[in-house]
Coordinates of C-alpha atoms and ligand atoms in Angstrom, one line a residue:
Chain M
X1449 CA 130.6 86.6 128.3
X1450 CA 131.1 86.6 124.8
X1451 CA 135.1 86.7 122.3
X1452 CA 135.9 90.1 122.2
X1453 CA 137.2 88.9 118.7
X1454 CA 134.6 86.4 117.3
X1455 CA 131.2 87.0 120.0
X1456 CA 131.6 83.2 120.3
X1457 CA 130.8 82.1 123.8
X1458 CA 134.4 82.9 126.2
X1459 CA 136.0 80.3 128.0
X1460 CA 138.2 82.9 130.1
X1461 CA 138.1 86.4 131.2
X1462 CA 141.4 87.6 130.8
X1463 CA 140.7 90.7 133.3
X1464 CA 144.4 91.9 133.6
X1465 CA 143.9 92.5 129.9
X1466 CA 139.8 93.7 130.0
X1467 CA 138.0 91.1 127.3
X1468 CA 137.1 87.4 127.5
X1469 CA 138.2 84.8 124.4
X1470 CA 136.6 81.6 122.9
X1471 CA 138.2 78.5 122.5
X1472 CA 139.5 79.0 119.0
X1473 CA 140.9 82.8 120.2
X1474 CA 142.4 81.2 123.1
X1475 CA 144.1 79.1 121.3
X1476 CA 145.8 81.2 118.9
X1477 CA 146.5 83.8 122.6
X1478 CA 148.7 80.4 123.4
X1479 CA 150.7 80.2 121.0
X1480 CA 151.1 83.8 120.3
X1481 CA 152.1 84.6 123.8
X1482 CA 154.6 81.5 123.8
X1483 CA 156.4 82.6 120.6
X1484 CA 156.3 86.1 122.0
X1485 CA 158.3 84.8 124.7
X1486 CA 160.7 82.9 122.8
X1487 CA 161.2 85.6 120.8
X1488 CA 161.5 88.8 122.8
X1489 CA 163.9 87.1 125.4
X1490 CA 165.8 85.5 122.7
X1491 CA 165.0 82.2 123.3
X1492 CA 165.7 79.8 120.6
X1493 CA 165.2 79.2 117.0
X1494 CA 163.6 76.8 114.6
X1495 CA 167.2 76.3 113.4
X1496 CA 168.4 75.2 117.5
X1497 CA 167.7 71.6 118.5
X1498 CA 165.4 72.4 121.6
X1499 CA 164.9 69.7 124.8
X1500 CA 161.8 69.9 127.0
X1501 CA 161.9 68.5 130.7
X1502 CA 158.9 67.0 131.3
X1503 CA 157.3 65.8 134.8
X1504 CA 154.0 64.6 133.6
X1505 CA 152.5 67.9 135.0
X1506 CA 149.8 70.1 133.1
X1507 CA 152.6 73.2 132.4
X1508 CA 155.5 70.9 130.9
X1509 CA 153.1 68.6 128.9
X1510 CA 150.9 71.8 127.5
X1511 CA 154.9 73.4 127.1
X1512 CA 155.8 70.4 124.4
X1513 CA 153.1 70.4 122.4
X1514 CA 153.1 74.1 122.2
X1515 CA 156.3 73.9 120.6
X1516 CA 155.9 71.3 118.6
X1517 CA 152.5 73.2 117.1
X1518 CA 154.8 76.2 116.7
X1519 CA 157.7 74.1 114.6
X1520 CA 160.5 73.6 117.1
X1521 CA 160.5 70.1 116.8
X1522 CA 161.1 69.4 120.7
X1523 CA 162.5 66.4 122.0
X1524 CA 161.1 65.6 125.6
X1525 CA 163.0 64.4 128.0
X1526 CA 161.7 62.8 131.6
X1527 CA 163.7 61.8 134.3
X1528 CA 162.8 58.6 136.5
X1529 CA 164.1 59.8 139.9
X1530 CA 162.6 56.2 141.1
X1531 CA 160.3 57.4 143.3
X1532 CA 157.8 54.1 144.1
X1533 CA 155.6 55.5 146.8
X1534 CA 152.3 56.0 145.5
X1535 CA 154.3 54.6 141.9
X1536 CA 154.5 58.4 141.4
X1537 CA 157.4 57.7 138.9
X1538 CA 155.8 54.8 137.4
X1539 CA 152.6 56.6 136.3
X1540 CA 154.1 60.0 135.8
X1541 CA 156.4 58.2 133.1
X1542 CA 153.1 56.3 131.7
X1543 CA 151.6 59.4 131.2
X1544 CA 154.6 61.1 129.3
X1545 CA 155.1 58.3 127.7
X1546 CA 151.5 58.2 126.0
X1547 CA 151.7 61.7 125.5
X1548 CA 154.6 61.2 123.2
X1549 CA 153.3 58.5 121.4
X1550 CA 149.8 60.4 120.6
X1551 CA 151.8 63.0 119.0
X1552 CA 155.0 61.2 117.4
X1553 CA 157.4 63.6 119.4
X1554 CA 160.5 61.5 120.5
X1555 CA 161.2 61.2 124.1
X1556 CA 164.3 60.6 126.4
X1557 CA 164.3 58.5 129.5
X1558 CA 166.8 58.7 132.2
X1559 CA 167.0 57.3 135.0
X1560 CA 168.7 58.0 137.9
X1561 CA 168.8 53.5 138.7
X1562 CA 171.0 53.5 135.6
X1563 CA 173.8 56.2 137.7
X1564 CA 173.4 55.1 141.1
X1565 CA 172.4 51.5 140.8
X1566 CA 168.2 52.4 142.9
X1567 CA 166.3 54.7 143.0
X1568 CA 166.5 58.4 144.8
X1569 CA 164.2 56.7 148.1
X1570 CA 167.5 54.6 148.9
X1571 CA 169.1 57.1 149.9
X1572 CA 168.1 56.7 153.6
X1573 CA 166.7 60.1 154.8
X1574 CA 163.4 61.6 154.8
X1575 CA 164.0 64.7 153.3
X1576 CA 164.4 63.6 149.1
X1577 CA 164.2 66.9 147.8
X1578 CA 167.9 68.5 147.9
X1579 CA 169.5 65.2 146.7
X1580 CA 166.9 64.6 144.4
X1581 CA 166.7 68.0 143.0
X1582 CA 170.7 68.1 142.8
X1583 CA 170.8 64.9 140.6
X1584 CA 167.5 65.5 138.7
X1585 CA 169.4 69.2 137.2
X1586 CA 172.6 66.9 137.0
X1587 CA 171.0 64.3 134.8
X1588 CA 168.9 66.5 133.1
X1589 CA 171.8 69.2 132.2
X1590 CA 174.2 66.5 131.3
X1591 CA 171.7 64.8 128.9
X1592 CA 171.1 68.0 126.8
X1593 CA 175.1 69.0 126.8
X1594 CA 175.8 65.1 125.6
X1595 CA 172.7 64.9 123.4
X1596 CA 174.4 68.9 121.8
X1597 CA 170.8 70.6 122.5
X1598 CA 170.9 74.0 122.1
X1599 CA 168.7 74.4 125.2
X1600 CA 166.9 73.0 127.8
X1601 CA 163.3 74.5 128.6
X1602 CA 161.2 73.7 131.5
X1603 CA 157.5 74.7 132.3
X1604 CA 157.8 77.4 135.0
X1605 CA 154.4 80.1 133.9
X1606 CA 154.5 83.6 135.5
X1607 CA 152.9 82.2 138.8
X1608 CA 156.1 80.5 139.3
X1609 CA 158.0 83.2 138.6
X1610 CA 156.0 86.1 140.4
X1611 CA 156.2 83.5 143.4
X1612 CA 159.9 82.6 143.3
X1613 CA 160.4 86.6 142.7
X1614 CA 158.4 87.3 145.7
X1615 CA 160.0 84.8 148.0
X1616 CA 163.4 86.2 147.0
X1617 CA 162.4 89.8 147.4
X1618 CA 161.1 89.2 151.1
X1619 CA 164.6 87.5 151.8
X1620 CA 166.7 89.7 149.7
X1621 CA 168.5 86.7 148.0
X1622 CA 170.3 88.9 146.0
X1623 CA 172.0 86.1 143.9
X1624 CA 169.0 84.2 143.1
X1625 CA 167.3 88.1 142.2
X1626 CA 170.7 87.8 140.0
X1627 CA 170.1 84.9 138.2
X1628 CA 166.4 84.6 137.5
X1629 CA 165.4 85.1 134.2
X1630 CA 163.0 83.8 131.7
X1631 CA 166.7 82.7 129.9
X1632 CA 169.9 82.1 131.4
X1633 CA 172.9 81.6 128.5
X1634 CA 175.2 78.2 129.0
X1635 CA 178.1 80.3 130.9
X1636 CA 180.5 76.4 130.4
X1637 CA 180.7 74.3 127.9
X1638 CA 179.4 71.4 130.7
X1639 CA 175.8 73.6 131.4
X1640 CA 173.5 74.3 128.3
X1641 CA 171.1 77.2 127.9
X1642 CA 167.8 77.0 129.8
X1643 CA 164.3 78.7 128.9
X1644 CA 161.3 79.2 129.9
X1645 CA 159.0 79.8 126.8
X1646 CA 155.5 79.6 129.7
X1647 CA 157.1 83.3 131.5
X1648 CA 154.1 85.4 130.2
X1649 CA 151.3 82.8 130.5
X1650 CA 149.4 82.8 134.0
X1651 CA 149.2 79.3 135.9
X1652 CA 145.6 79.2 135.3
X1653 CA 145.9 79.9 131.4
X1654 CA 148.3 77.7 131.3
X1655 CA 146.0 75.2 132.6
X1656 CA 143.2 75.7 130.5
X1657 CA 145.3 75.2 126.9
X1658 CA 146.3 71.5 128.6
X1659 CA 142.6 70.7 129.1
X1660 CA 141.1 72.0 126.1
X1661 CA 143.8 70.4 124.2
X1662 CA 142.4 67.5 125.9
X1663 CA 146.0 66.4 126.9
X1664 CA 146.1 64.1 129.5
X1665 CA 148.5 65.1 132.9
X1666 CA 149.6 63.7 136.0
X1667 CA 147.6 65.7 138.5
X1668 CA 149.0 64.3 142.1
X1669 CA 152.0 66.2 143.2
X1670 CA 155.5 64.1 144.2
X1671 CA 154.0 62.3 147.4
X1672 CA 157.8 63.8 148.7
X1673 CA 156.9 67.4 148.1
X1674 CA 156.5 70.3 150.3
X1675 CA 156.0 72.8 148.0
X1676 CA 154.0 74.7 150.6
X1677 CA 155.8 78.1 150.9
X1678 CA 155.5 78.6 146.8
X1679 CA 151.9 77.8 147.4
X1680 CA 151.7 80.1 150.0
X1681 CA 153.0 83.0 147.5
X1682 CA 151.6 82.5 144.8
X1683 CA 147.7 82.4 146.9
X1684 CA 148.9 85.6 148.1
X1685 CA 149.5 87.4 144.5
X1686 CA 146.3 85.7 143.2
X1687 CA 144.2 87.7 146.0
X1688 CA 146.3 90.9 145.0
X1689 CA 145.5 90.0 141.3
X1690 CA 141.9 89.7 141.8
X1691 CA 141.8 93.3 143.2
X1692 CA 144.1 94.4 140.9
X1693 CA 144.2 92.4 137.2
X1694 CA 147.8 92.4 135.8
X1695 CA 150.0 92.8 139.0
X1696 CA 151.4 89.5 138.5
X1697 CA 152.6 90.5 134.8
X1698 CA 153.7 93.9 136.0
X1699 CA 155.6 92.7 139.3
X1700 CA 157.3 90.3 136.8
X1701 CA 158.6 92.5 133.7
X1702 CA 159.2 95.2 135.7
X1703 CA 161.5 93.7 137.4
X1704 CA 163.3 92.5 133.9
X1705 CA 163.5 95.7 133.6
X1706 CA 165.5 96.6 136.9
X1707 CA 167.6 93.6 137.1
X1708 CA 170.7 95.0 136.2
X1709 CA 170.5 96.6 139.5
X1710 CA 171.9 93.2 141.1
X1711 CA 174.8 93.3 137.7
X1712 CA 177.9 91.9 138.9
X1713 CA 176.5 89.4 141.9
X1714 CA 176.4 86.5 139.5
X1715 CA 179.3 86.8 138.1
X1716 CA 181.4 87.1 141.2
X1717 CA 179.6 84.1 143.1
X1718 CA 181.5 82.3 139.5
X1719 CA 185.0 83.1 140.7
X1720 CA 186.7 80.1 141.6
X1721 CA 185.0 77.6 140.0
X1722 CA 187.3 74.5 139.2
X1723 CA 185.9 71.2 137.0
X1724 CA 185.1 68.1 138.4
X1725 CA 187.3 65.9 138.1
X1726 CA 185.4 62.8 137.7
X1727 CA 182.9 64.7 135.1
X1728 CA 183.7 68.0 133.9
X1729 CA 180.8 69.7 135.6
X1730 CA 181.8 73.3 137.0
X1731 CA 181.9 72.9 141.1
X1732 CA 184.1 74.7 143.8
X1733 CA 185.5 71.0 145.2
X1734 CA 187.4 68.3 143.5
X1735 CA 184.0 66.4 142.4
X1736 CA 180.8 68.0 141.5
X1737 CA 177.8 67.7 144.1
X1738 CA 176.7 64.7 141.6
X1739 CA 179.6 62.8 141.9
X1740 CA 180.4 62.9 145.4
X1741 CA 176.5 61.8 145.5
X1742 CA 177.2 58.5 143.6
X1743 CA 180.5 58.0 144.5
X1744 CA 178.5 57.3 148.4
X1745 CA 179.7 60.4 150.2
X1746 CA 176.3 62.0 150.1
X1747 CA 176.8 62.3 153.8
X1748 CA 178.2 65.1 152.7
X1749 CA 176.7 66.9 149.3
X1750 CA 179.2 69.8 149.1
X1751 CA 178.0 73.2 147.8
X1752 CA 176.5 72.9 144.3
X1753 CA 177.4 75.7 141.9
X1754 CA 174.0 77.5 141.8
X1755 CA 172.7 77.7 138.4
X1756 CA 169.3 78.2 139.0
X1757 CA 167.2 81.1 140.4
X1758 CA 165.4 79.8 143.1
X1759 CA 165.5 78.1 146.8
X1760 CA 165.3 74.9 146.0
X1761 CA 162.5 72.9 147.2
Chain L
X645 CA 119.7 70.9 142.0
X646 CA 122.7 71.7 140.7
X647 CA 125.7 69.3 141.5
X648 CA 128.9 70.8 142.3
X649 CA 132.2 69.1 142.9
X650 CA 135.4 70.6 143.6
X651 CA 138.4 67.6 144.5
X652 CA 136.7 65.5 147.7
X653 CA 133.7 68.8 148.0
X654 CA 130.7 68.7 147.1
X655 CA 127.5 70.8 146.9
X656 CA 124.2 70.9 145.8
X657 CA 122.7 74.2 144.9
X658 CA 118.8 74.3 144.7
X659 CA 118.6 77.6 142.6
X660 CA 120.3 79.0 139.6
X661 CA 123.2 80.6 141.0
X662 CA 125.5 82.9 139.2
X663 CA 128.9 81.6 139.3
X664 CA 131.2 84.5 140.8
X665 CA 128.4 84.4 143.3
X666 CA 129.2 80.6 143.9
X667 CA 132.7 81.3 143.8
X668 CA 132.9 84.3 146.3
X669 CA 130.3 82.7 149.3
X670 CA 132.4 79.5 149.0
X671 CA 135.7 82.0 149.5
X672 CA 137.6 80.2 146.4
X673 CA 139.9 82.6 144.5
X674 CA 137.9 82.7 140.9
X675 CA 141.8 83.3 139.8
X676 CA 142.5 79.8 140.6
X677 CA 140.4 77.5 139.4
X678 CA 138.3 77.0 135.9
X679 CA 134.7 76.2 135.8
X680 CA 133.1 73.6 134.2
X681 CA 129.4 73.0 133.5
X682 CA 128.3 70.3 131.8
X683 CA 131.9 69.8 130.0
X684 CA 132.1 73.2 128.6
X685 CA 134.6 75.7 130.8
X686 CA 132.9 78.8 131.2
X687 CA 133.6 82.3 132.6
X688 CA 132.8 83.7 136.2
X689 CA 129.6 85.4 135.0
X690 CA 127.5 81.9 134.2
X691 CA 124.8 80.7 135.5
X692 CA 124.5 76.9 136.9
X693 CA 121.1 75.7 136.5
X694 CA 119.4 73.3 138.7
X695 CA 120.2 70.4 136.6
X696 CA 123.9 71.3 135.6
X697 CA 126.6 69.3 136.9
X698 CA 129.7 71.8 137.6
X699 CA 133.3 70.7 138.4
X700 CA 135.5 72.9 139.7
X701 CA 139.5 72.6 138.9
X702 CA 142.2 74.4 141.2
X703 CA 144.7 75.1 139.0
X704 CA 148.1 75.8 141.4
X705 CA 150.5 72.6 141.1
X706 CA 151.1 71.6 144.4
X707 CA 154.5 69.9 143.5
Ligands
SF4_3052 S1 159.2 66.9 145.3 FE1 161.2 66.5 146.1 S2 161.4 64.2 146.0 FE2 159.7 64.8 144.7 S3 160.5 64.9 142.7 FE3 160.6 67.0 143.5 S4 162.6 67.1 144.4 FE4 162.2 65.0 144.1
ZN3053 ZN1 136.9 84.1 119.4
ZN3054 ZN1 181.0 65.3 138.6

């Protein structure tokens, strides 16, 4: 298959969109599709100071040095959740770490030893991933309010998102359905704005701008994780996509475009909100899910104000 | 023979071998994973040669 633009060899197909592209072509898709992004969901601008979570993984690696190619002048920021099994922490901090330093981007590492004294394994339960998830959006929100980023973006693509849609569709989580969006404004002073500038780039594409770029990623998943039932979605919506190119995109946008059907859910799950009173953050009891965490009653997490869009993990 | 790996899979293919082809007996998704031959990532509709060496990357995060 040869560039639909330049009749160089392709390196994809992109069949929801009928022609293949070459390296170069692809390329310039990237970052035109990113800034597209930015752009038509009112993202950011070059004039914003702009904070990138980053895991270690392919999306949020490829995610930071597309905005630094595109002039936003990121600043990365990893969190060390301590996670020694496997040294999953370790190497996924190496890895951001020499990814930084490749590219002169600067780089923020928390930590969640320097809060809570060890690491998120201490906390004596086999199942990490609510606590953990809790504190890493804790630490990660805090730092870009304290650090006055204009907003925080992660590396979700569409496959996330058509997945996470899909999963909250077949449960009718109507508040989730509320809230996910490829931008959701800072609603406190305590939360900052988050983005996702990856919304309208598949998983796979996504994939293929880390490699070529030659970047190198962390490519074993949290030994912790269960991320099964999102895996189990998205599978499904790539066997619907190979029948039929685009559903993916179209499932996605279109429902942009119907989401002020759930109007008025979001903001009534807000009512009642107090501040913590140890730091600030919006919860419904006297201390924020965080603070109750460090503060050694995470026998008991309390309800965490739900900011995000999705189950969590 | 061509030498195909895919994670901890491996195959050897005797005959040129179109890669949809590959991709489809083998029941892998061609929308989630990128082909490789000989360090250049191609599209579906290449051929592996007998000598090529082909890796196949699955592309969904499992985290
Ligand atoms: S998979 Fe679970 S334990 Fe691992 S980093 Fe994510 S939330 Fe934490
Ligand atoms: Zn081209
Ligand atoms: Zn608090």
């Amino acid at each position: 298959m040869k560039c639909k633009v330049c009749k160089r060899p392709a390196v994809i197909n992109l069949r929801a969109q009928n022609r293949g592209l070459c390296e170069g072509c692809f390329d310039r898709y990237v970052l035109d599709r990113v800034e597209k992004a930015i752009k038509r969901f009112k993202m950011f601008t070059r004039k914003e100071k702009v904070l990138v979570a980053v895991s270690g993984g392919k999306d949020s690696l490829g995610l930071w040095d597309i905005l630094a190619r595109l002039g936003y002048n990121p600043t990365g920021l990893f969190v060390d959740m301590g996670i020694h099994r496997h040294g999953h922490s370790e190497r996924s901090r190496k890895v951001v770490e020499a990814f930084a330093r490749s590219r002169g981007l600067e780089l923020i590492v928390e930590s969640l030893a320097d809060w809570w004294g060890k690491g998120i394994e201490e906390i004596g339960r086999r199942v990490l991933c609510p606590t953990c998830g809790m504190a890493k959006r804790y630490l990660t929100n805090r730092t870009a309010v304290e650090g006055g980023f204009h907003v925080l973006c992660t590396g979700h693509n569409l496959d996330d998102e058509a997945a996470v849609l899909l999963s909250n569709t077949l449960n009718w989580q109507v508040g989730y359905l509320a809230r996910q969006s490829p931008v959701l404004e800072a609603w406190h002073p305590r939360l900052t704005r988050k983005a996702k500038p990856l919304v309208l780039l598949t998983e796979r594409e996504s994939a293929l701008y880390t490699i070529l770029r030659g970047i190198e990623y962390m490519d074993e998943p949290c030994p912790y994780s269960r991320g099964a039932t999102t895996l189990v979605y998205k599978r499904l919506l790539n066997q619907v996509e190979w029948r039929s190119p685009g559903t993916k995109q179209r499932f996605y946008t279109l429902f942009l475009k119907n989401k002020g059907l759930f109007e008025g859910v979001a903001r009534e799950e807000r009512e009642g909100l107090k501040e913590c009173e140890r730091c600030g953050q919006p919860t419904w009891e006297g201390l924020c899910a965080f603070c109750r965490f460090v503060e050694g009653s995470h026998g008991d997490r309390g309800r965490e104000v739900p900011e995000g869009d999705q189950v969590r993990p | 023979m061509a030498r195909i790996v895919m994670e901890d899979r491996v195959w050897e293919v005797k005959r040129r071998m179109n890669v949809l082809r590959f991709l489809q007996r083998e029941g892998i998704n061609p929308e989630e994973v990128l082909v490789i031959i000989n360090g250049k990532v191609v599209t579906e509709d290449a051929v592996m040669e007998p000598q090529d060496q082909v890796k196949i990357l699955w592309v969904l995060s499992r985290g």
